[in-house]
Tab-separated table of C-alpha atoms and ligand atoms in Angstrom:
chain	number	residue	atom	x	y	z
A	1	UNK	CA	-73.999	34.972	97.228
A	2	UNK	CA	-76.819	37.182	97.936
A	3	UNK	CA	-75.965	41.092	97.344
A	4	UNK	CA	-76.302	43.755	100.000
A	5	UNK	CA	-78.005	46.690	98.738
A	6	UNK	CA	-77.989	49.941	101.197
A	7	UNK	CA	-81.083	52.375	100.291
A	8	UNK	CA	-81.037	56.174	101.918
A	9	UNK	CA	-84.303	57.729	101.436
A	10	UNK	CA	-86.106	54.488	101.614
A	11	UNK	CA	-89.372	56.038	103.225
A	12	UNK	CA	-89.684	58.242	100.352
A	13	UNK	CA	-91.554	57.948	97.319
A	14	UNK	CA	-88.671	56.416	95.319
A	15	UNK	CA	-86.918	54.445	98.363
A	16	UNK	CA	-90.275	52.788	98.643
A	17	UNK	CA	-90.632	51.709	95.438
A	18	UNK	CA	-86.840	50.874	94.869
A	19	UNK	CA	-86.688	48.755	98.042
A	20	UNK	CA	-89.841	46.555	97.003
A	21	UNK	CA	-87.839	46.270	93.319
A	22	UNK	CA	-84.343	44.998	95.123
A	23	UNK	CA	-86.592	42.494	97.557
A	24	UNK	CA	-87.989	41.467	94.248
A	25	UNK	CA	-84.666	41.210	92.489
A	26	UNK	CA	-83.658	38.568	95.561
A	27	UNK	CA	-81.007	41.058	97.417
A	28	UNK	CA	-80.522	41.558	100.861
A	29	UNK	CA	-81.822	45.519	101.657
A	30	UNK	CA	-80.764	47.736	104.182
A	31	UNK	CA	-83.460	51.063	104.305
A	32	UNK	CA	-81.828	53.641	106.083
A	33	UNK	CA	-84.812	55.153	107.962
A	34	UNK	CA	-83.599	58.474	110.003
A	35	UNK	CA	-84.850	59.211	113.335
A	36	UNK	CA	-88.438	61.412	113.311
A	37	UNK	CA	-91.193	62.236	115.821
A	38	UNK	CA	-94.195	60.607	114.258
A	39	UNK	CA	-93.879	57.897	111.799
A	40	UNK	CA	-92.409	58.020	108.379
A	41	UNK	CA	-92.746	54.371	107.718
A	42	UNK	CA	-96.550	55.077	105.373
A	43	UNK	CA	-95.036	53.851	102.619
A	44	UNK	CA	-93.166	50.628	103.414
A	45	UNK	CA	-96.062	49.745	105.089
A	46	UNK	CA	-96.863	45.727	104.712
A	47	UNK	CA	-92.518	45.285	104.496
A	48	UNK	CA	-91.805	43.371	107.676
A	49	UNK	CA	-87.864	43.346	108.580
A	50	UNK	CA	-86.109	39.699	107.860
A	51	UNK	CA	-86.929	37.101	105.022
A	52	UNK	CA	-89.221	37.615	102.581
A	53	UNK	CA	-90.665	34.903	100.789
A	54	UNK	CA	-88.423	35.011	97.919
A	55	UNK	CA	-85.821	34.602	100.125
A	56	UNK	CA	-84.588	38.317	99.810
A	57	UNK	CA	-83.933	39.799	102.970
A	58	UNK	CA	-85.140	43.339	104.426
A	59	UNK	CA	-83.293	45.710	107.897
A	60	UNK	CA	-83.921	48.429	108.797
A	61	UNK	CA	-81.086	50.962	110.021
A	62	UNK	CA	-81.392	54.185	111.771
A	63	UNK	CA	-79.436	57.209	109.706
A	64	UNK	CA	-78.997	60.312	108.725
A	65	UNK	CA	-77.231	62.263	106.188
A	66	UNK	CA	-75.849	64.835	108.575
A	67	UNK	CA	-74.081	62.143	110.500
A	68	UNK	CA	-70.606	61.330	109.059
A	69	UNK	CA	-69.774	59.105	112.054
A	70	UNK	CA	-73.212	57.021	112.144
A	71	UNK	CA	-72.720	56.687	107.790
A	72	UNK	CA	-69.353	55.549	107.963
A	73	UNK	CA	-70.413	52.984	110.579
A	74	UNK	CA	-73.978	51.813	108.727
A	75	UNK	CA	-71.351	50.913	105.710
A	76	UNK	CA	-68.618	48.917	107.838
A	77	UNK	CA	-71.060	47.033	109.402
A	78	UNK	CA	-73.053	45.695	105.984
A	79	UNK	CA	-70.114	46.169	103.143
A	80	UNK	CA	-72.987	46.417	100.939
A	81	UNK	CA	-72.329	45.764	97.102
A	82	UNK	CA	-74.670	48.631	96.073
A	83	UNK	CA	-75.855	52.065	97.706
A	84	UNK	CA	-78.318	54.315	96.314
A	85	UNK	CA	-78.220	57.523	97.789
A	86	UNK	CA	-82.057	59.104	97.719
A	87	UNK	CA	-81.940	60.594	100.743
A	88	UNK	CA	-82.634	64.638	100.216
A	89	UNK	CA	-84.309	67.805	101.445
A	90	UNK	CA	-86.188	67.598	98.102
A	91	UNK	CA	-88.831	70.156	98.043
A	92	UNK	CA	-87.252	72.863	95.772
A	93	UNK	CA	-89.533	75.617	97.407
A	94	UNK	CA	-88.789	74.877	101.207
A	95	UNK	CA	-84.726	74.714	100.100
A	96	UNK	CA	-85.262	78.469	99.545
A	97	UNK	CA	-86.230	78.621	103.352
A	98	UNK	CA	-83.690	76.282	104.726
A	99	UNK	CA	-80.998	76.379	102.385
A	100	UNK	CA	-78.365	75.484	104.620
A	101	UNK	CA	-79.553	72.221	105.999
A	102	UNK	CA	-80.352	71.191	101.879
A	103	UNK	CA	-76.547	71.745	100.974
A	104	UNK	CA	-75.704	69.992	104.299
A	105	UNK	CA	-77.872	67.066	103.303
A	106	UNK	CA	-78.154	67.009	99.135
A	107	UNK	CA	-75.050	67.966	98.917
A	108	UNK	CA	-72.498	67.003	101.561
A	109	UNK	CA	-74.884	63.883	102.158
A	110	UNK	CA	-73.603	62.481	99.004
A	111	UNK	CA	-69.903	63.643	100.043
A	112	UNK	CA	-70.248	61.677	103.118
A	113	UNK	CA	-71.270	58.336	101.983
A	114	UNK	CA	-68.943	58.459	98.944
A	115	UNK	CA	-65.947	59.101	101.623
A	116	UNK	CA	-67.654	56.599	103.953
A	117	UNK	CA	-67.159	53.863	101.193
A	118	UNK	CA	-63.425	54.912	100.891
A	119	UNK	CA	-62.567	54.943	104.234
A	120	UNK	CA	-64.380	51.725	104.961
A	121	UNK	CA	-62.127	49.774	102.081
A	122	UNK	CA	-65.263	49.493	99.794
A	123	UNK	CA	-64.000	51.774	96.900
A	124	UNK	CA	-63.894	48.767	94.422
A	125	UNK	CA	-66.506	46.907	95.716
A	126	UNK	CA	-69.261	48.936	96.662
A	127	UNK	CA	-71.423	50.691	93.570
A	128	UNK	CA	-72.803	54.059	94.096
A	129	UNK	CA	-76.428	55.619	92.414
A	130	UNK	CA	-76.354	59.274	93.018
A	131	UNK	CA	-80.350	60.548	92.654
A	132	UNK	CA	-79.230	63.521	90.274
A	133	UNK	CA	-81.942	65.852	88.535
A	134	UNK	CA	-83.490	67.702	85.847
A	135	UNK	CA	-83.429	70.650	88.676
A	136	UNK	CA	-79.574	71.043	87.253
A	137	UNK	CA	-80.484	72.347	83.558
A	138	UNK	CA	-82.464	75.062	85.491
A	139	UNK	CA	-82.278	78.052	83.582
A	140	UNK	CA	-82.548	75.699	80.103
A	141	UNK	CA	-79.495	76.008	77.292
A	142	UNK	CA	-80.785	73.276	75.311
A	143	UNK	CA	-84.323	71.693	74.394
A	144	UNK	CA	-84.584	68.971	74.798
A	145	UNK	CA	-82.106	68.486	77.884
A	146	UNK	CA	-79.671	65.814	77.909
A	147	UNK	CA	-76.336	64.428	79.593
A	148	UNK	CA	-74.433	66.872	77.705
A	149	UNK	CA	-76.330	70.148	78.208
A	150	UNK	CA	-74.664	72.619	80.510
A	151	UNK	CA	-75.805	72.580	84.090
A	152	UNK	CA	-77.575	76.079	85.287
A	153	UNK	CA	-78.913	75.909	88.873
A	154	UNK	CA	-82.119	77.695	90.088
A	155	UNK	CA	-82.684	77.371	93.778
A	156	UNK	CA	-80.729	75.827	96.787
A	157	UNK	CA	-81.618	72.775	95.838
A	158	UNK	CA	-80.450	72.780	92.889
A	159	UNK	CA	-77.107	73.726	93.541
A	160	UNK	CA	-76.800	71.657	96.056
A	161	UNK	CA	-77.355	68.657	93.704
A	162	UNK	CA	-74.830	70.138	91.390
A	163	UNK	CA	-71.898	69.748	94.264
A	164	UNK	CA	-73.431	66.337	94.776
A	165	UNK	CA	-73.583	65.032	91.144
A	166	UNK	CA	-69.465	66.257	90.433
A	167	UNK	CA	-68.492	64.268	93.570
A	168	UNK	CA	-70.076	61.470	92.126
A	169	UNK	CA	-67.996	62.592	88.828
A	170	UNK	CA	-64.839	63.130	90.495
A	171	UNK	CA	-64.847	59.648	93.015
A	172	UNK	CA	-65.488	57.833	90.238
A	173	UNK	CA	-62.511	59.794	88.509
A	174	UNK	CA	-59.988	60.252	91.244
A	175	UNK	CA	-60.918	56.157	92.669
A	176	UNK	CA	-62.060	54.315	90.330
A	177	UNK	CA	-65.573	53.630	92.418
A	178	UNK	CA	-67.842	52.584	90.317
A	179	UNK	CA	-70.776	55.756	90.973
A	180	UNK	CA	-73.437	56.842	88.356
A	181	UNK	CA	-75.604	59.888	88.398
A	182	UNK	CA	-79.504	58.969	87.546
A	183	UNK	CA	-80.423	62.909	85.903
A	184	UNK	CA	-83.986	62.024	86.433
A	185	UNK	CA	-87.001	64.263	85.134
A	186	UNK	CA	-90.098	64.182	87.323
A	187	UNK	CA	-91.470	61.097	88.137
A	188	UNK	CA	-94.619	61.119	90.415
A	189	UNK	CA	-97.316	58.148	91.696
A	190	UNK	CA	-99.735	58.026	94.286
A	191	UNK	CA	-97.030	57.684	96.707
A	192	UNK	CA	-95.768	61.477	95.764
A	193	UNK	CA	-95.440	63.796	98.623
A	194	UNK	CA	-98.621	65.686	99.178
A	195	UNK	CA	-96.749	69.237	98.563
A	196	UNK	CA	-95.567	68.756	94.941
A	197	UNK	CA	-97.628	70.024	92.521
A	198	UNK	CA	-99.506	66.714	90.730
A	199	UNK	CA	-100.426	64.945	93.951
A	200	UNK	CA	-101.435	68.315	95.402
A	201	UNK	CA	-103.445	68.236	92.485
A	202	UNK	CA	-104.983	64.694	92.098
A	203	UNK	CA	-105.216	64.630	96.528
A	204	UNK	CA	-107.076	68.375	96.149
A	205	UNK	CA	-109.365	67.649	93.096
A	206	UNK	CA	-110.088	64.255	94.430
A	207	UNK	CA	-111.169	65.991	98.194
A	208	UNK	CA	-112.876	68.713	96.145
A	209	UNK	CA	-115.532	66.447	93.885
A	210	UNK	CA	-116.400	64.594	97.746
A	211	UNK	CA	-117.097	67.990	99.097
A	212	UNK	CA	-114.038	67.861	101.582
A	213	UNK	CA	-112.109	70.836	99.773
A	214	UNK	CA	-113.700	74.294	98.368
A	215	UNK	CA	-110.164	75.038	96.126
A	216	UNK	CA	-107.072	74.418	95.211
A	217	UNK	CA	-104.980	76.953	95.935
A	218	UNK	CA	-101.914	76.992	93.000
A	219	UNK	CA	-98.134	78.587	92.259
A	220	UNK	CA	-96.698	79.137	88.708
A	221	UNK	CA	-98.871	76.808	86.761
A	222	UNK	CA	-97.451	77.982	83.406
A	223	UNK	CA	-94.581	75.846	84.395
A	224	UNK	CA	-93.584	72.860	82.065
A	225	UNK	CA	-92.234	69.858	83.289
A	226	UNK	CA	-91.516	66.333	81.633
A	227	UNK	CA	-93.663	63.904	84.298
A	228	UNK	CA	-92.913	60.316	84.083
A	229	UNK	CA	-94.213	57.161	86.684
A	230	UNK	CA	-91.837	56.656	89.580
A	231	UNK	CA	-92.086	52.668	89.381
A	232	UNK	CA	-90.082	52.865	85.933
A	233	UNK	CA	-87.784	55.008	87.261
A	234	UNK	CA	-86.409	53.126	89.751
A	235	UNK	CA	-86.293	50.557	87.543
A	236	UNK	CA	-84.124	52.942	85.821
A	237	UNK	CA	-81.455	53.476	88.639
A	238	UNK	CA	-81.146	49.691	89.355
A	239	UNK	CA	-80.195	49.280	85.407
A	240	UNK	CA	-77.676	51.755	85.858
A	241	UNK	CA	-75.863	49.457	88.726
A	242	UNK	CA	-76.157	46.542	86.907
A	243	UNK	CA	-73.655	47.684	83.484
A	244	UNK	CA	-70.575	47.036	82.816
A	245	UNK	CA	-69.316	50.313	83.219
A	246	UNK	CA	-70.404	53.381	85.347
A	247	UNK	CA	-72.223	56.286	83.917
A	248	UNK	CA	-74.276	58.914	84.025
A	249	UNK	CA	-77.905	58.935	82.428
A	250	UNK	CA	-81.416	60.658	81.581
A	251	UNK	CA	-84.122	59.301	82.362
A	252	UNK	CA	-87.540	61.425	81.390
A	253	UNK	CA	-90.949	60.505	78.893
A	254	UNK	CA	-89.865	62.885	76.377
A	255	UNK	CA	-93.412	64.296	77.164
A	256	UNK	CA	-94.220	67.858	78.223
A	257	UNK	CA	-97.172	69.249	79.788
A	258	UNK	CA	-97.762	72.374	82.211
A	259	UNK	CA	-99.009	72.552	85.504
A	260	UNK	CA	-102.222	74.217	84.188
A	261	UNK	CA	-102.824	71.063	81.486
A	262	UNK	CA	-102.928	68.819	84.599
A	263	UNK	CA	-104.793	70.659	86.519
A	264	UNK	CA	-107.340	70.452	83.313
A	265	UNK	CA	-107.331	67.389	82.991
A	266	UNK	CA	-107.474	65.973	86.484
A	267	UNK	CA	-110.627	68.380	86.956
A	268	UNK	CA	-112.048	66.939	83.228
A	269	UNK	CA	-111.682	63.578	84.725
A	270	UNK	CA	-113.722	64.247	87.644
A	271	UNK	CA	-116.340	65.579	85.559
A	272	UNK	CA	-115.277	69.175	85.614
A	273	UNK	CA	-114.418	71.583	82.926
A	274	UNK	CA	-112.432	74.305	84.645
A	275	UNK	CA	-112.796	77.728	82.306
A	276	UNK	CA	-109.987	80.682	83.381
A	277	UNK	CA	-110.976	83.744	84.207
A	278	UNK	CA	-108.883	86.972	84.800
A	279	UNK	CA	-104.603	86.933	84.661
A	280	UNK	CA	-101.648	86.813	86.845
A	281	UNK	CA	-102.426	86.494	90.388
A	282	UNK	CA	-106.173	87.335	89.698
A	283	UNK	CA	-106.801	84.949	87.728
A	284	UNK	CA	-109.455	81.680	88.766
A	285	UNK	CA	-109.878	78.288	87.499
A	286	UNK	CA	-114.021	78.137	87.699
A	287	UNK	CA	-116.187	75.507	86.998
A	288	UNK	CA	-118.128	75.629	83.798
A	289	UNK	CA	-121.332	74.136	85.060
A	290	UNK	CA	-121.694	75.429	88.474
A	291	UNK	CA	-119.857	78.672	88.421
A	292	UNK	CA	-117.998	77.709	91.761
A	293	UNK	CA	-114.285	78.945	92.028
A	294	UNK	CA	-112.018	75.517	92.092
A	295	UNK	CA	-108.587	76.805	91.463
A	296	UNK	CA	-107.018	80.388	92.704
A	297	UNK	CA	-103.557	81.340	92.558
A	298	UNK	CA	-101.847	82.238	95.597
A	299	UNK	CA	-98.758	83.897	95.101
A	300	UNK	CA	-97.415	81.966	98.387
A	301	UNK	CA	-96.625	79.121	96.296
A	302	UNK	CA	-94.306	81.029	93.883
A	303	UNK	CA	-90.399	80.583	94.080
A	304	UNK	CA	-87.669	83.768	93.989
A	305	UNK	CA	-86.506	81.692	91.288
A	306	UNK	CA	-88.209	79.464	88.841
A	307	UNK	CA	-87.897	77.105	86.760
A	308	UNK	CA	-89.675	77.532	83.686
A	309	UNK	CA	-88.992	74.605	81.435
A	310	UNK	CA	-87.633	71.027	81.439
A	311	UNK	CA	-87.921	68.407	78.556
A	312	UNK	CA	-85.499	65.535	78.740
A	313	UNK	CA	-84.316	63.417	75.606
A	314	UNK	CA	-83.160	59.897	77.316
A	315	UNK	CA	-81.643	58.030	74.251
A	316	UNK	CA	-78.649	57.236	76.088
A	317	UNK	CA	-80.426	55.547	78.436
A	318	UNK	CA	-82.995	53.754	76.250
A	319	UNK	CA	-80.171	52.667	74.015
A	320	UNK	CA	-77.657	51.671	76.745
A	321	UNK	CA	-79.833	50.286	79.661
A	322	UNK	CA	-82.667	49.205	77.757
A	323	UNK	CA	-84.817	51.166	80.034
A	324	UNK	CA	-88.037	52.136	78.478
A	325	UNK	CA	-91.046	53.519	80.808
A	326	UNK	CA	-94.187	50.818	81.529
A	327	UNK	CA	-96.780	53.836	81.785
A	328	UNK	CA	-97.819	56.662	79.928
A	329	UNK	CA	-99.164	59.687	80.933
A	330	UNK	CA	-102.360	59.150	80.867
A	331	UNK	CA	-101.644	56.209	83.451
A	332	UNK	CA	-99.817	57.613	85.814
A	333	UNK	CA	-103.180	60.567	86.410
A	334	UNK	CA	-105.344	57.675	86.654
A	335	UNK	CA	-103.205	55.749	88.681
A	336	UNK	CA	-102.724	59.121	90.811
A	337	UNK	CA	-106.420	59.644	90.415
A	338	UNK	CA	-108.103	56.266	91.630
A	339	UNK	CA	-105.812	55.582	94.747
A	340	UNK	CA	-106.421	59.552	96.187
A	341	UNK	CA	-110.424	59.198	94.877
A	342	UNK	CA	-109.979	55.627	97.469
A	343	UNK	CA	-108.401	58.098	100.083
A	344	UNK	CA	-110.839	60.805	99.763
A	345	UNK	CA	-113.852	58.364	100.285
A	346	UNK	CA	-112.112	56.720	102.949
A	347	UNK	CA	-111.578	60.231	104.549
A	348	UNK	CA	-115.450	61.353	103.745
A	349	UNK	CA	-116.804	57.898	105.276
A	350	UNK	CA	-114.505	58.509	109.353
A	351	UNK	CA	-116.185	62.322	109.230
B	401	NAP	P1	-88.904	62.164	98.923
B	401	NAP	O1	-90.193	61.423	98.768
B	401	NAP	O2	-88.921	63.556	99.444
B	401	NAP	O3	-87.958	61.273	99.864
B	401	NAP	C1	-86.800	61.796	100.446
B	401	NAP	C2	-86.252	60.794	101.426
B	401	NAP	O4	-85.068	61.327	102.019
B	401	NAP	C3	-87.197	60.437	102.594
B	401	NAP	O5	-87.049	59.082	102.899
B	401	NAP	C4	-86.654	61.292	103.726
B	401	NAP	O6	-86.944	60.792	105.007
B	401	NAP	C5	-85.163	61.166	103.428
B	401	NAP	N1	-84.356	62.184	104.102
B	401	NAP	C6	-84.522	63.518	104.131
B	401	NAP	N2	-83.553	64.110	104.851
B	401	NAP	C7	-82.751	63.115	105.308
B	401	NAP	C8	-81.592	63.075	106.111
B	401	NAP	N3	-81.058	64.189	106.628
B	401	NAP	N4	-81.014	61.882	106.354
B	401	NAP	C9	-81.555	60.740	105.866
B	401	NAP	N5	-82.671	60.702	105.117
B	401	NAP	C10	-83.248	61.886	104.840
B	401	NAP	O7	-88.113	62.200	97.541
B	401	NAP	P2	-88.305	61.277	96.231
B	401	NAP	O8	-89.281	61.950	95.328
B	401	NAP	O9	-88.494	59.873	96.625
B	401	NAP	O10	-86.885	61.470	95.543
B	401	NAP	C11	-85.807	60.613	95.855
B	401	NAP	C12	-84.510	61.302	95.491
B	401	NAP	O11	-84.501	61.598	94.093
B	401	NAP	C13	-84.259	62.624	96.191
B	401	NAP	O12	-82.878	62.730	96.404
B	401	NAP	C14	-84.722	63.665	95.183
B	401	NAP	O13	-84.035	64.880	95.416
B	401	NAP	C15	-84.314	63.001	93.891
B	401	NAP	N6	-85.101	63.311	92.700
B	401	NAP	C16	-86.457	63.174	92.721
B	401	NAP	C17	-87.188	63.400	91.566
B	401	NAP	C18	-88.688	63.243	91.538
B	401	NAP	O14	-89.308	63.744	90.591
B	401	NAP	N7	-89.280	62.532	92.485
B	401	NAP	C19	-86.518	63.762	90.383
B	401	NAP	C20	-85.130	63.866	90.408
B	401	NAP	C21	-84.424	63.616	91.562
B	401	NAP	P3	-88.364	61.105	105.743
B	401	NAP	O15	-89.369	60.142	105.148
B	401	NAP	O16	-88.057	60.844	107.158
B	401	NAP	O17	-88.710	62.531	105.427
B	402	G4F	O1	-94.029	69.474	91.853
B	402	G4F	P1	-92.992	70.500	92.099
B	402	G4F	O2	-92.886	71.041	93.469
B	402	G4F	O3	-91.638	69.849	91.610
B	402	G4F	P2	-90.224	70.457	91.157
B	402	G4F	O4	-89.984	71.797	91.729
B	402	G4F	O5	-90.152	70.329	89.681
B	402	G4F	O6	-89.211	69.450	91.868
B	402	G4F	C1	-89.422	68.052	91.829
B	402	G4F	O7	-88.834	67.522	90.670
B	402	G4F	C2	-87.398	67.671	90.600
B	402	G4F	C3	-86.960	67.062	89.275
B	402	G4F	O8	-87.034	68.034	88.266
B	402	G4F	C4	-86.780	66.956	91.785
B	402	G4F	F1	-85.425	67.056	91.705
B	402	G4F	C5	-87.291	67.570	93.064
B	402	G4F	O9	-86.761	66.851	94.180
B	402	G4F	C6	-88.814	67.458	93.106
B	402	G4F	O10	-89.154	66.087	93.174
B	402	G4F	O11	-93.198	71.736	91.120
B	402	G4F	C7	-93.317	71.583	89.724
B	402	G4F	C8	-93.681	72.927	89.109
B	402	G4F	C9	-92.820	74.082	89.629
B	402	G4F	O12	-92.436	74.889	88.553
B	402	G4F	C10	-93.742	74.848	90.541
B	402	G4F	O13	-93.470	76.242	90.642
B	402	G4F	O14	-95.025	73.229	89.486
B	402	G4F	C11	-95.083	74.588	89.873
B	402	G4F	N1	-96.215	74.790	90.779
B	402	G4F	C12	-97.298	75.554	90.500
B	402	G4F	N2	-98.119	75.575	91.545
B	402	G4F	C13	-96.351	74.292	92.014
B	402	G4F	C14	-97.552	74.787	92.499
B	402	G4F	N3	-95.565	73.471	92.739
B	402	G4F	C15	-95.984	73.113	93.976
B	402	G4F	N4	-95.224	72.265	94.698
B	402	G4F	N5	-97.165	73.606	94.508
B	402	G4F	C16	-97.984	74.445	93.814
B	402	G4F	O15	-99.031	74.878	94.293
């Protein structure tokens, strides 16, 4: 029998990537796709609804995370075996302007599907993937992070996460439904929103070195983060579905780098070698050779609250799943860097 798998978030970077993975793995996918004025279908593009040529099957289904009702419905009418719940306001800095509609979606979004799958009979059939992340250690206790280091929440999102990932705890508790939380570390590719800080990067250095860009204009970039390639990451959450028993796992590189050291080296690749000048909001990423300002801080980008620090040590899951990431650092900039160079040429030659 082939198994159903329901994906929310599947025009996102990681539903994108995960739904191509489950066509792959021969299951039947249903990609909730919610309801928006211009389309959000970039990334599936080329992923035609029906059967594939594997046999797997693809539908699209209209949803939304704010919609008990239309959920509850989307899971009566497929029963699917799996559901992994992406769907999220997931910009940390924008859930500090609308944090009400991020708890509403990140966190009672997860509330609502996990209830949907009770109420609809599924509790011991259906398995759950809750997209948890490094965003809960915050405020760091422990270096590296791992599944056992106390939560501490910096920012709406955040928080709203946390509510998310002890539902997941608790329904798996209080009925036995088989739900894991993925804690994943950053994981970027050149399918990365535009706004988070290494596509903004590899999108503005690439538009930059074809003359469509003067600057980039940058936040905190003393912030550390652990930066992994999404395509082994959602490699990642399907292990998780596939054990014996639910759990909850790391997944992260072990790798850390600041937002500075990739701006660096993106700009070193492109034949740049940026030299600071000044400090705190003054100060300018300038190019050695030419003397031309590339990067200025703009204090627009900053958060009330930030994160300074995240590391993650994923043993568990490299000793229990198996999982161990495909691509290195180093790959994932140049993967980053050759699709947005293709972009930026394609976006010099239709001026
Ligand atoms: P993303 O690119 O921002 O994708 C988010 C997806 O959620 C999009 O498909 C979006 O639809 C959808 N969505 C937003 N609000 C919705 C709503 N109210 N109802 C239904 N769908 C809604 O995020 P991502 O990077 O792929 O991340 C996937 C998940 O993992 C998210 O939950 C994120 O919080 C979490 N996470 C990400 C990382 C990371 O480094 N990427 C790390 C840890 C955890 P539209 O396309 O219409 O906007
Ligand atoms: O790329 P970011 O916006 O990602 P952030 O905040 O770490 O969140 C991402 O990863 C989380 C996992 O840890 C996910 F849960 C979440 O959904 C999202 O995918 O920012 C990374 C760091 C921050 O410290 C930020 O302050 O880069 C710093 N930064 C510096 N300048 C900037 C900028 N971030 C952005 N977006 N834009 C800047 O100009």
């Amino acid at each position: 029998m082939m198994k159903t798998s329901l994906v929310t978030g599947a025009t996102g970077q990681d539903g994108a990537y995960l739904t191509r993975k489950l066509l792959s793995e021969g299951r039947r996918v249903c990609a909730m796709i919610r309801r928006t004025s211009t389309s959000n279908m970039s990334r599936l593009l080329g992923l035609r609804e029906g059967t594939q040529e594997n046999g797997s099957e693809l539908r699209y289904v209209t949803g939304d995370l704010t919609d008990s009702a239309n959920i509850s419905r989307i899971l009566e009418e497929f029963e699917p075996d799996e559901v992994y719940n992406l769907a999220a306001q997931s910009d940390v800095r924008v859930s500090f302007d609308v944090p009400e509609y991020t708890g509403e979606v990140d966190g009672l979004g997860t509330l609502r599907i996990l209830e949907g799958i009770r109420g609809a009979g599924l509790a011991s059939k259906t398995r759950f993937y809750q997209a948890s992340t490094s965003e809960l250690f915050g405020d760091v206790k422990e270096k590296p992070q791992r599944e056992s280091t106390p939560f501490a929440p910096r920012s709406p999102y955040a928080i709203a996460k946390l509510y998310a990932y002890w539902t997941t705890v608790n329904y798996r508790e209080a009925y036995g439904i088989f739900a894991c939380n993925g804690i994943l570390f950053n994981h970027e590719s050149p399918l990365r929103g535009e706004n988070f800080v290494t596509r903004k990067i590899t999108r503005g250095a690439t538009r930059i070195r074809l003359g469509l860009q003067d600057k980039l204009r940058m936040g905190n970039i003393d912030a550390r983060r652990d930066w992994g390639h999404a395509e082994d990451y959602v490699n990642g959450m399907f292990l998780m579905l596939q054990q014996s028993e639910p759990d909850d796992y790391v997944l992260a590189t072990g790798e850390q780098r600041s937002a500075r050291d990739f701006l660096e080296l993106v700009f070193a690749k492109l034949d740049y070698e940026i030299v600071w000048q000044g400090s705190g909001v003054d100060e300018k990423g300038i190019d050695r050779k030419s003397g031309k300002v590339l990067v200025e801080i703009d204090p627009v980008f900053f958060r009330p609250t930030e994160v300074n620090y995240l590391c993650g040590d994923s043993t568990k899951a490299r000793t229990k799943l198996g999982w161990k990431p495909r691509h290195t650092f180093h790959s994932l900039v140049e993967d980053m860097l050759a699709h947005d160079l293709a972009l930026a040429e394609r976006e010099k030659n239709n001026n």
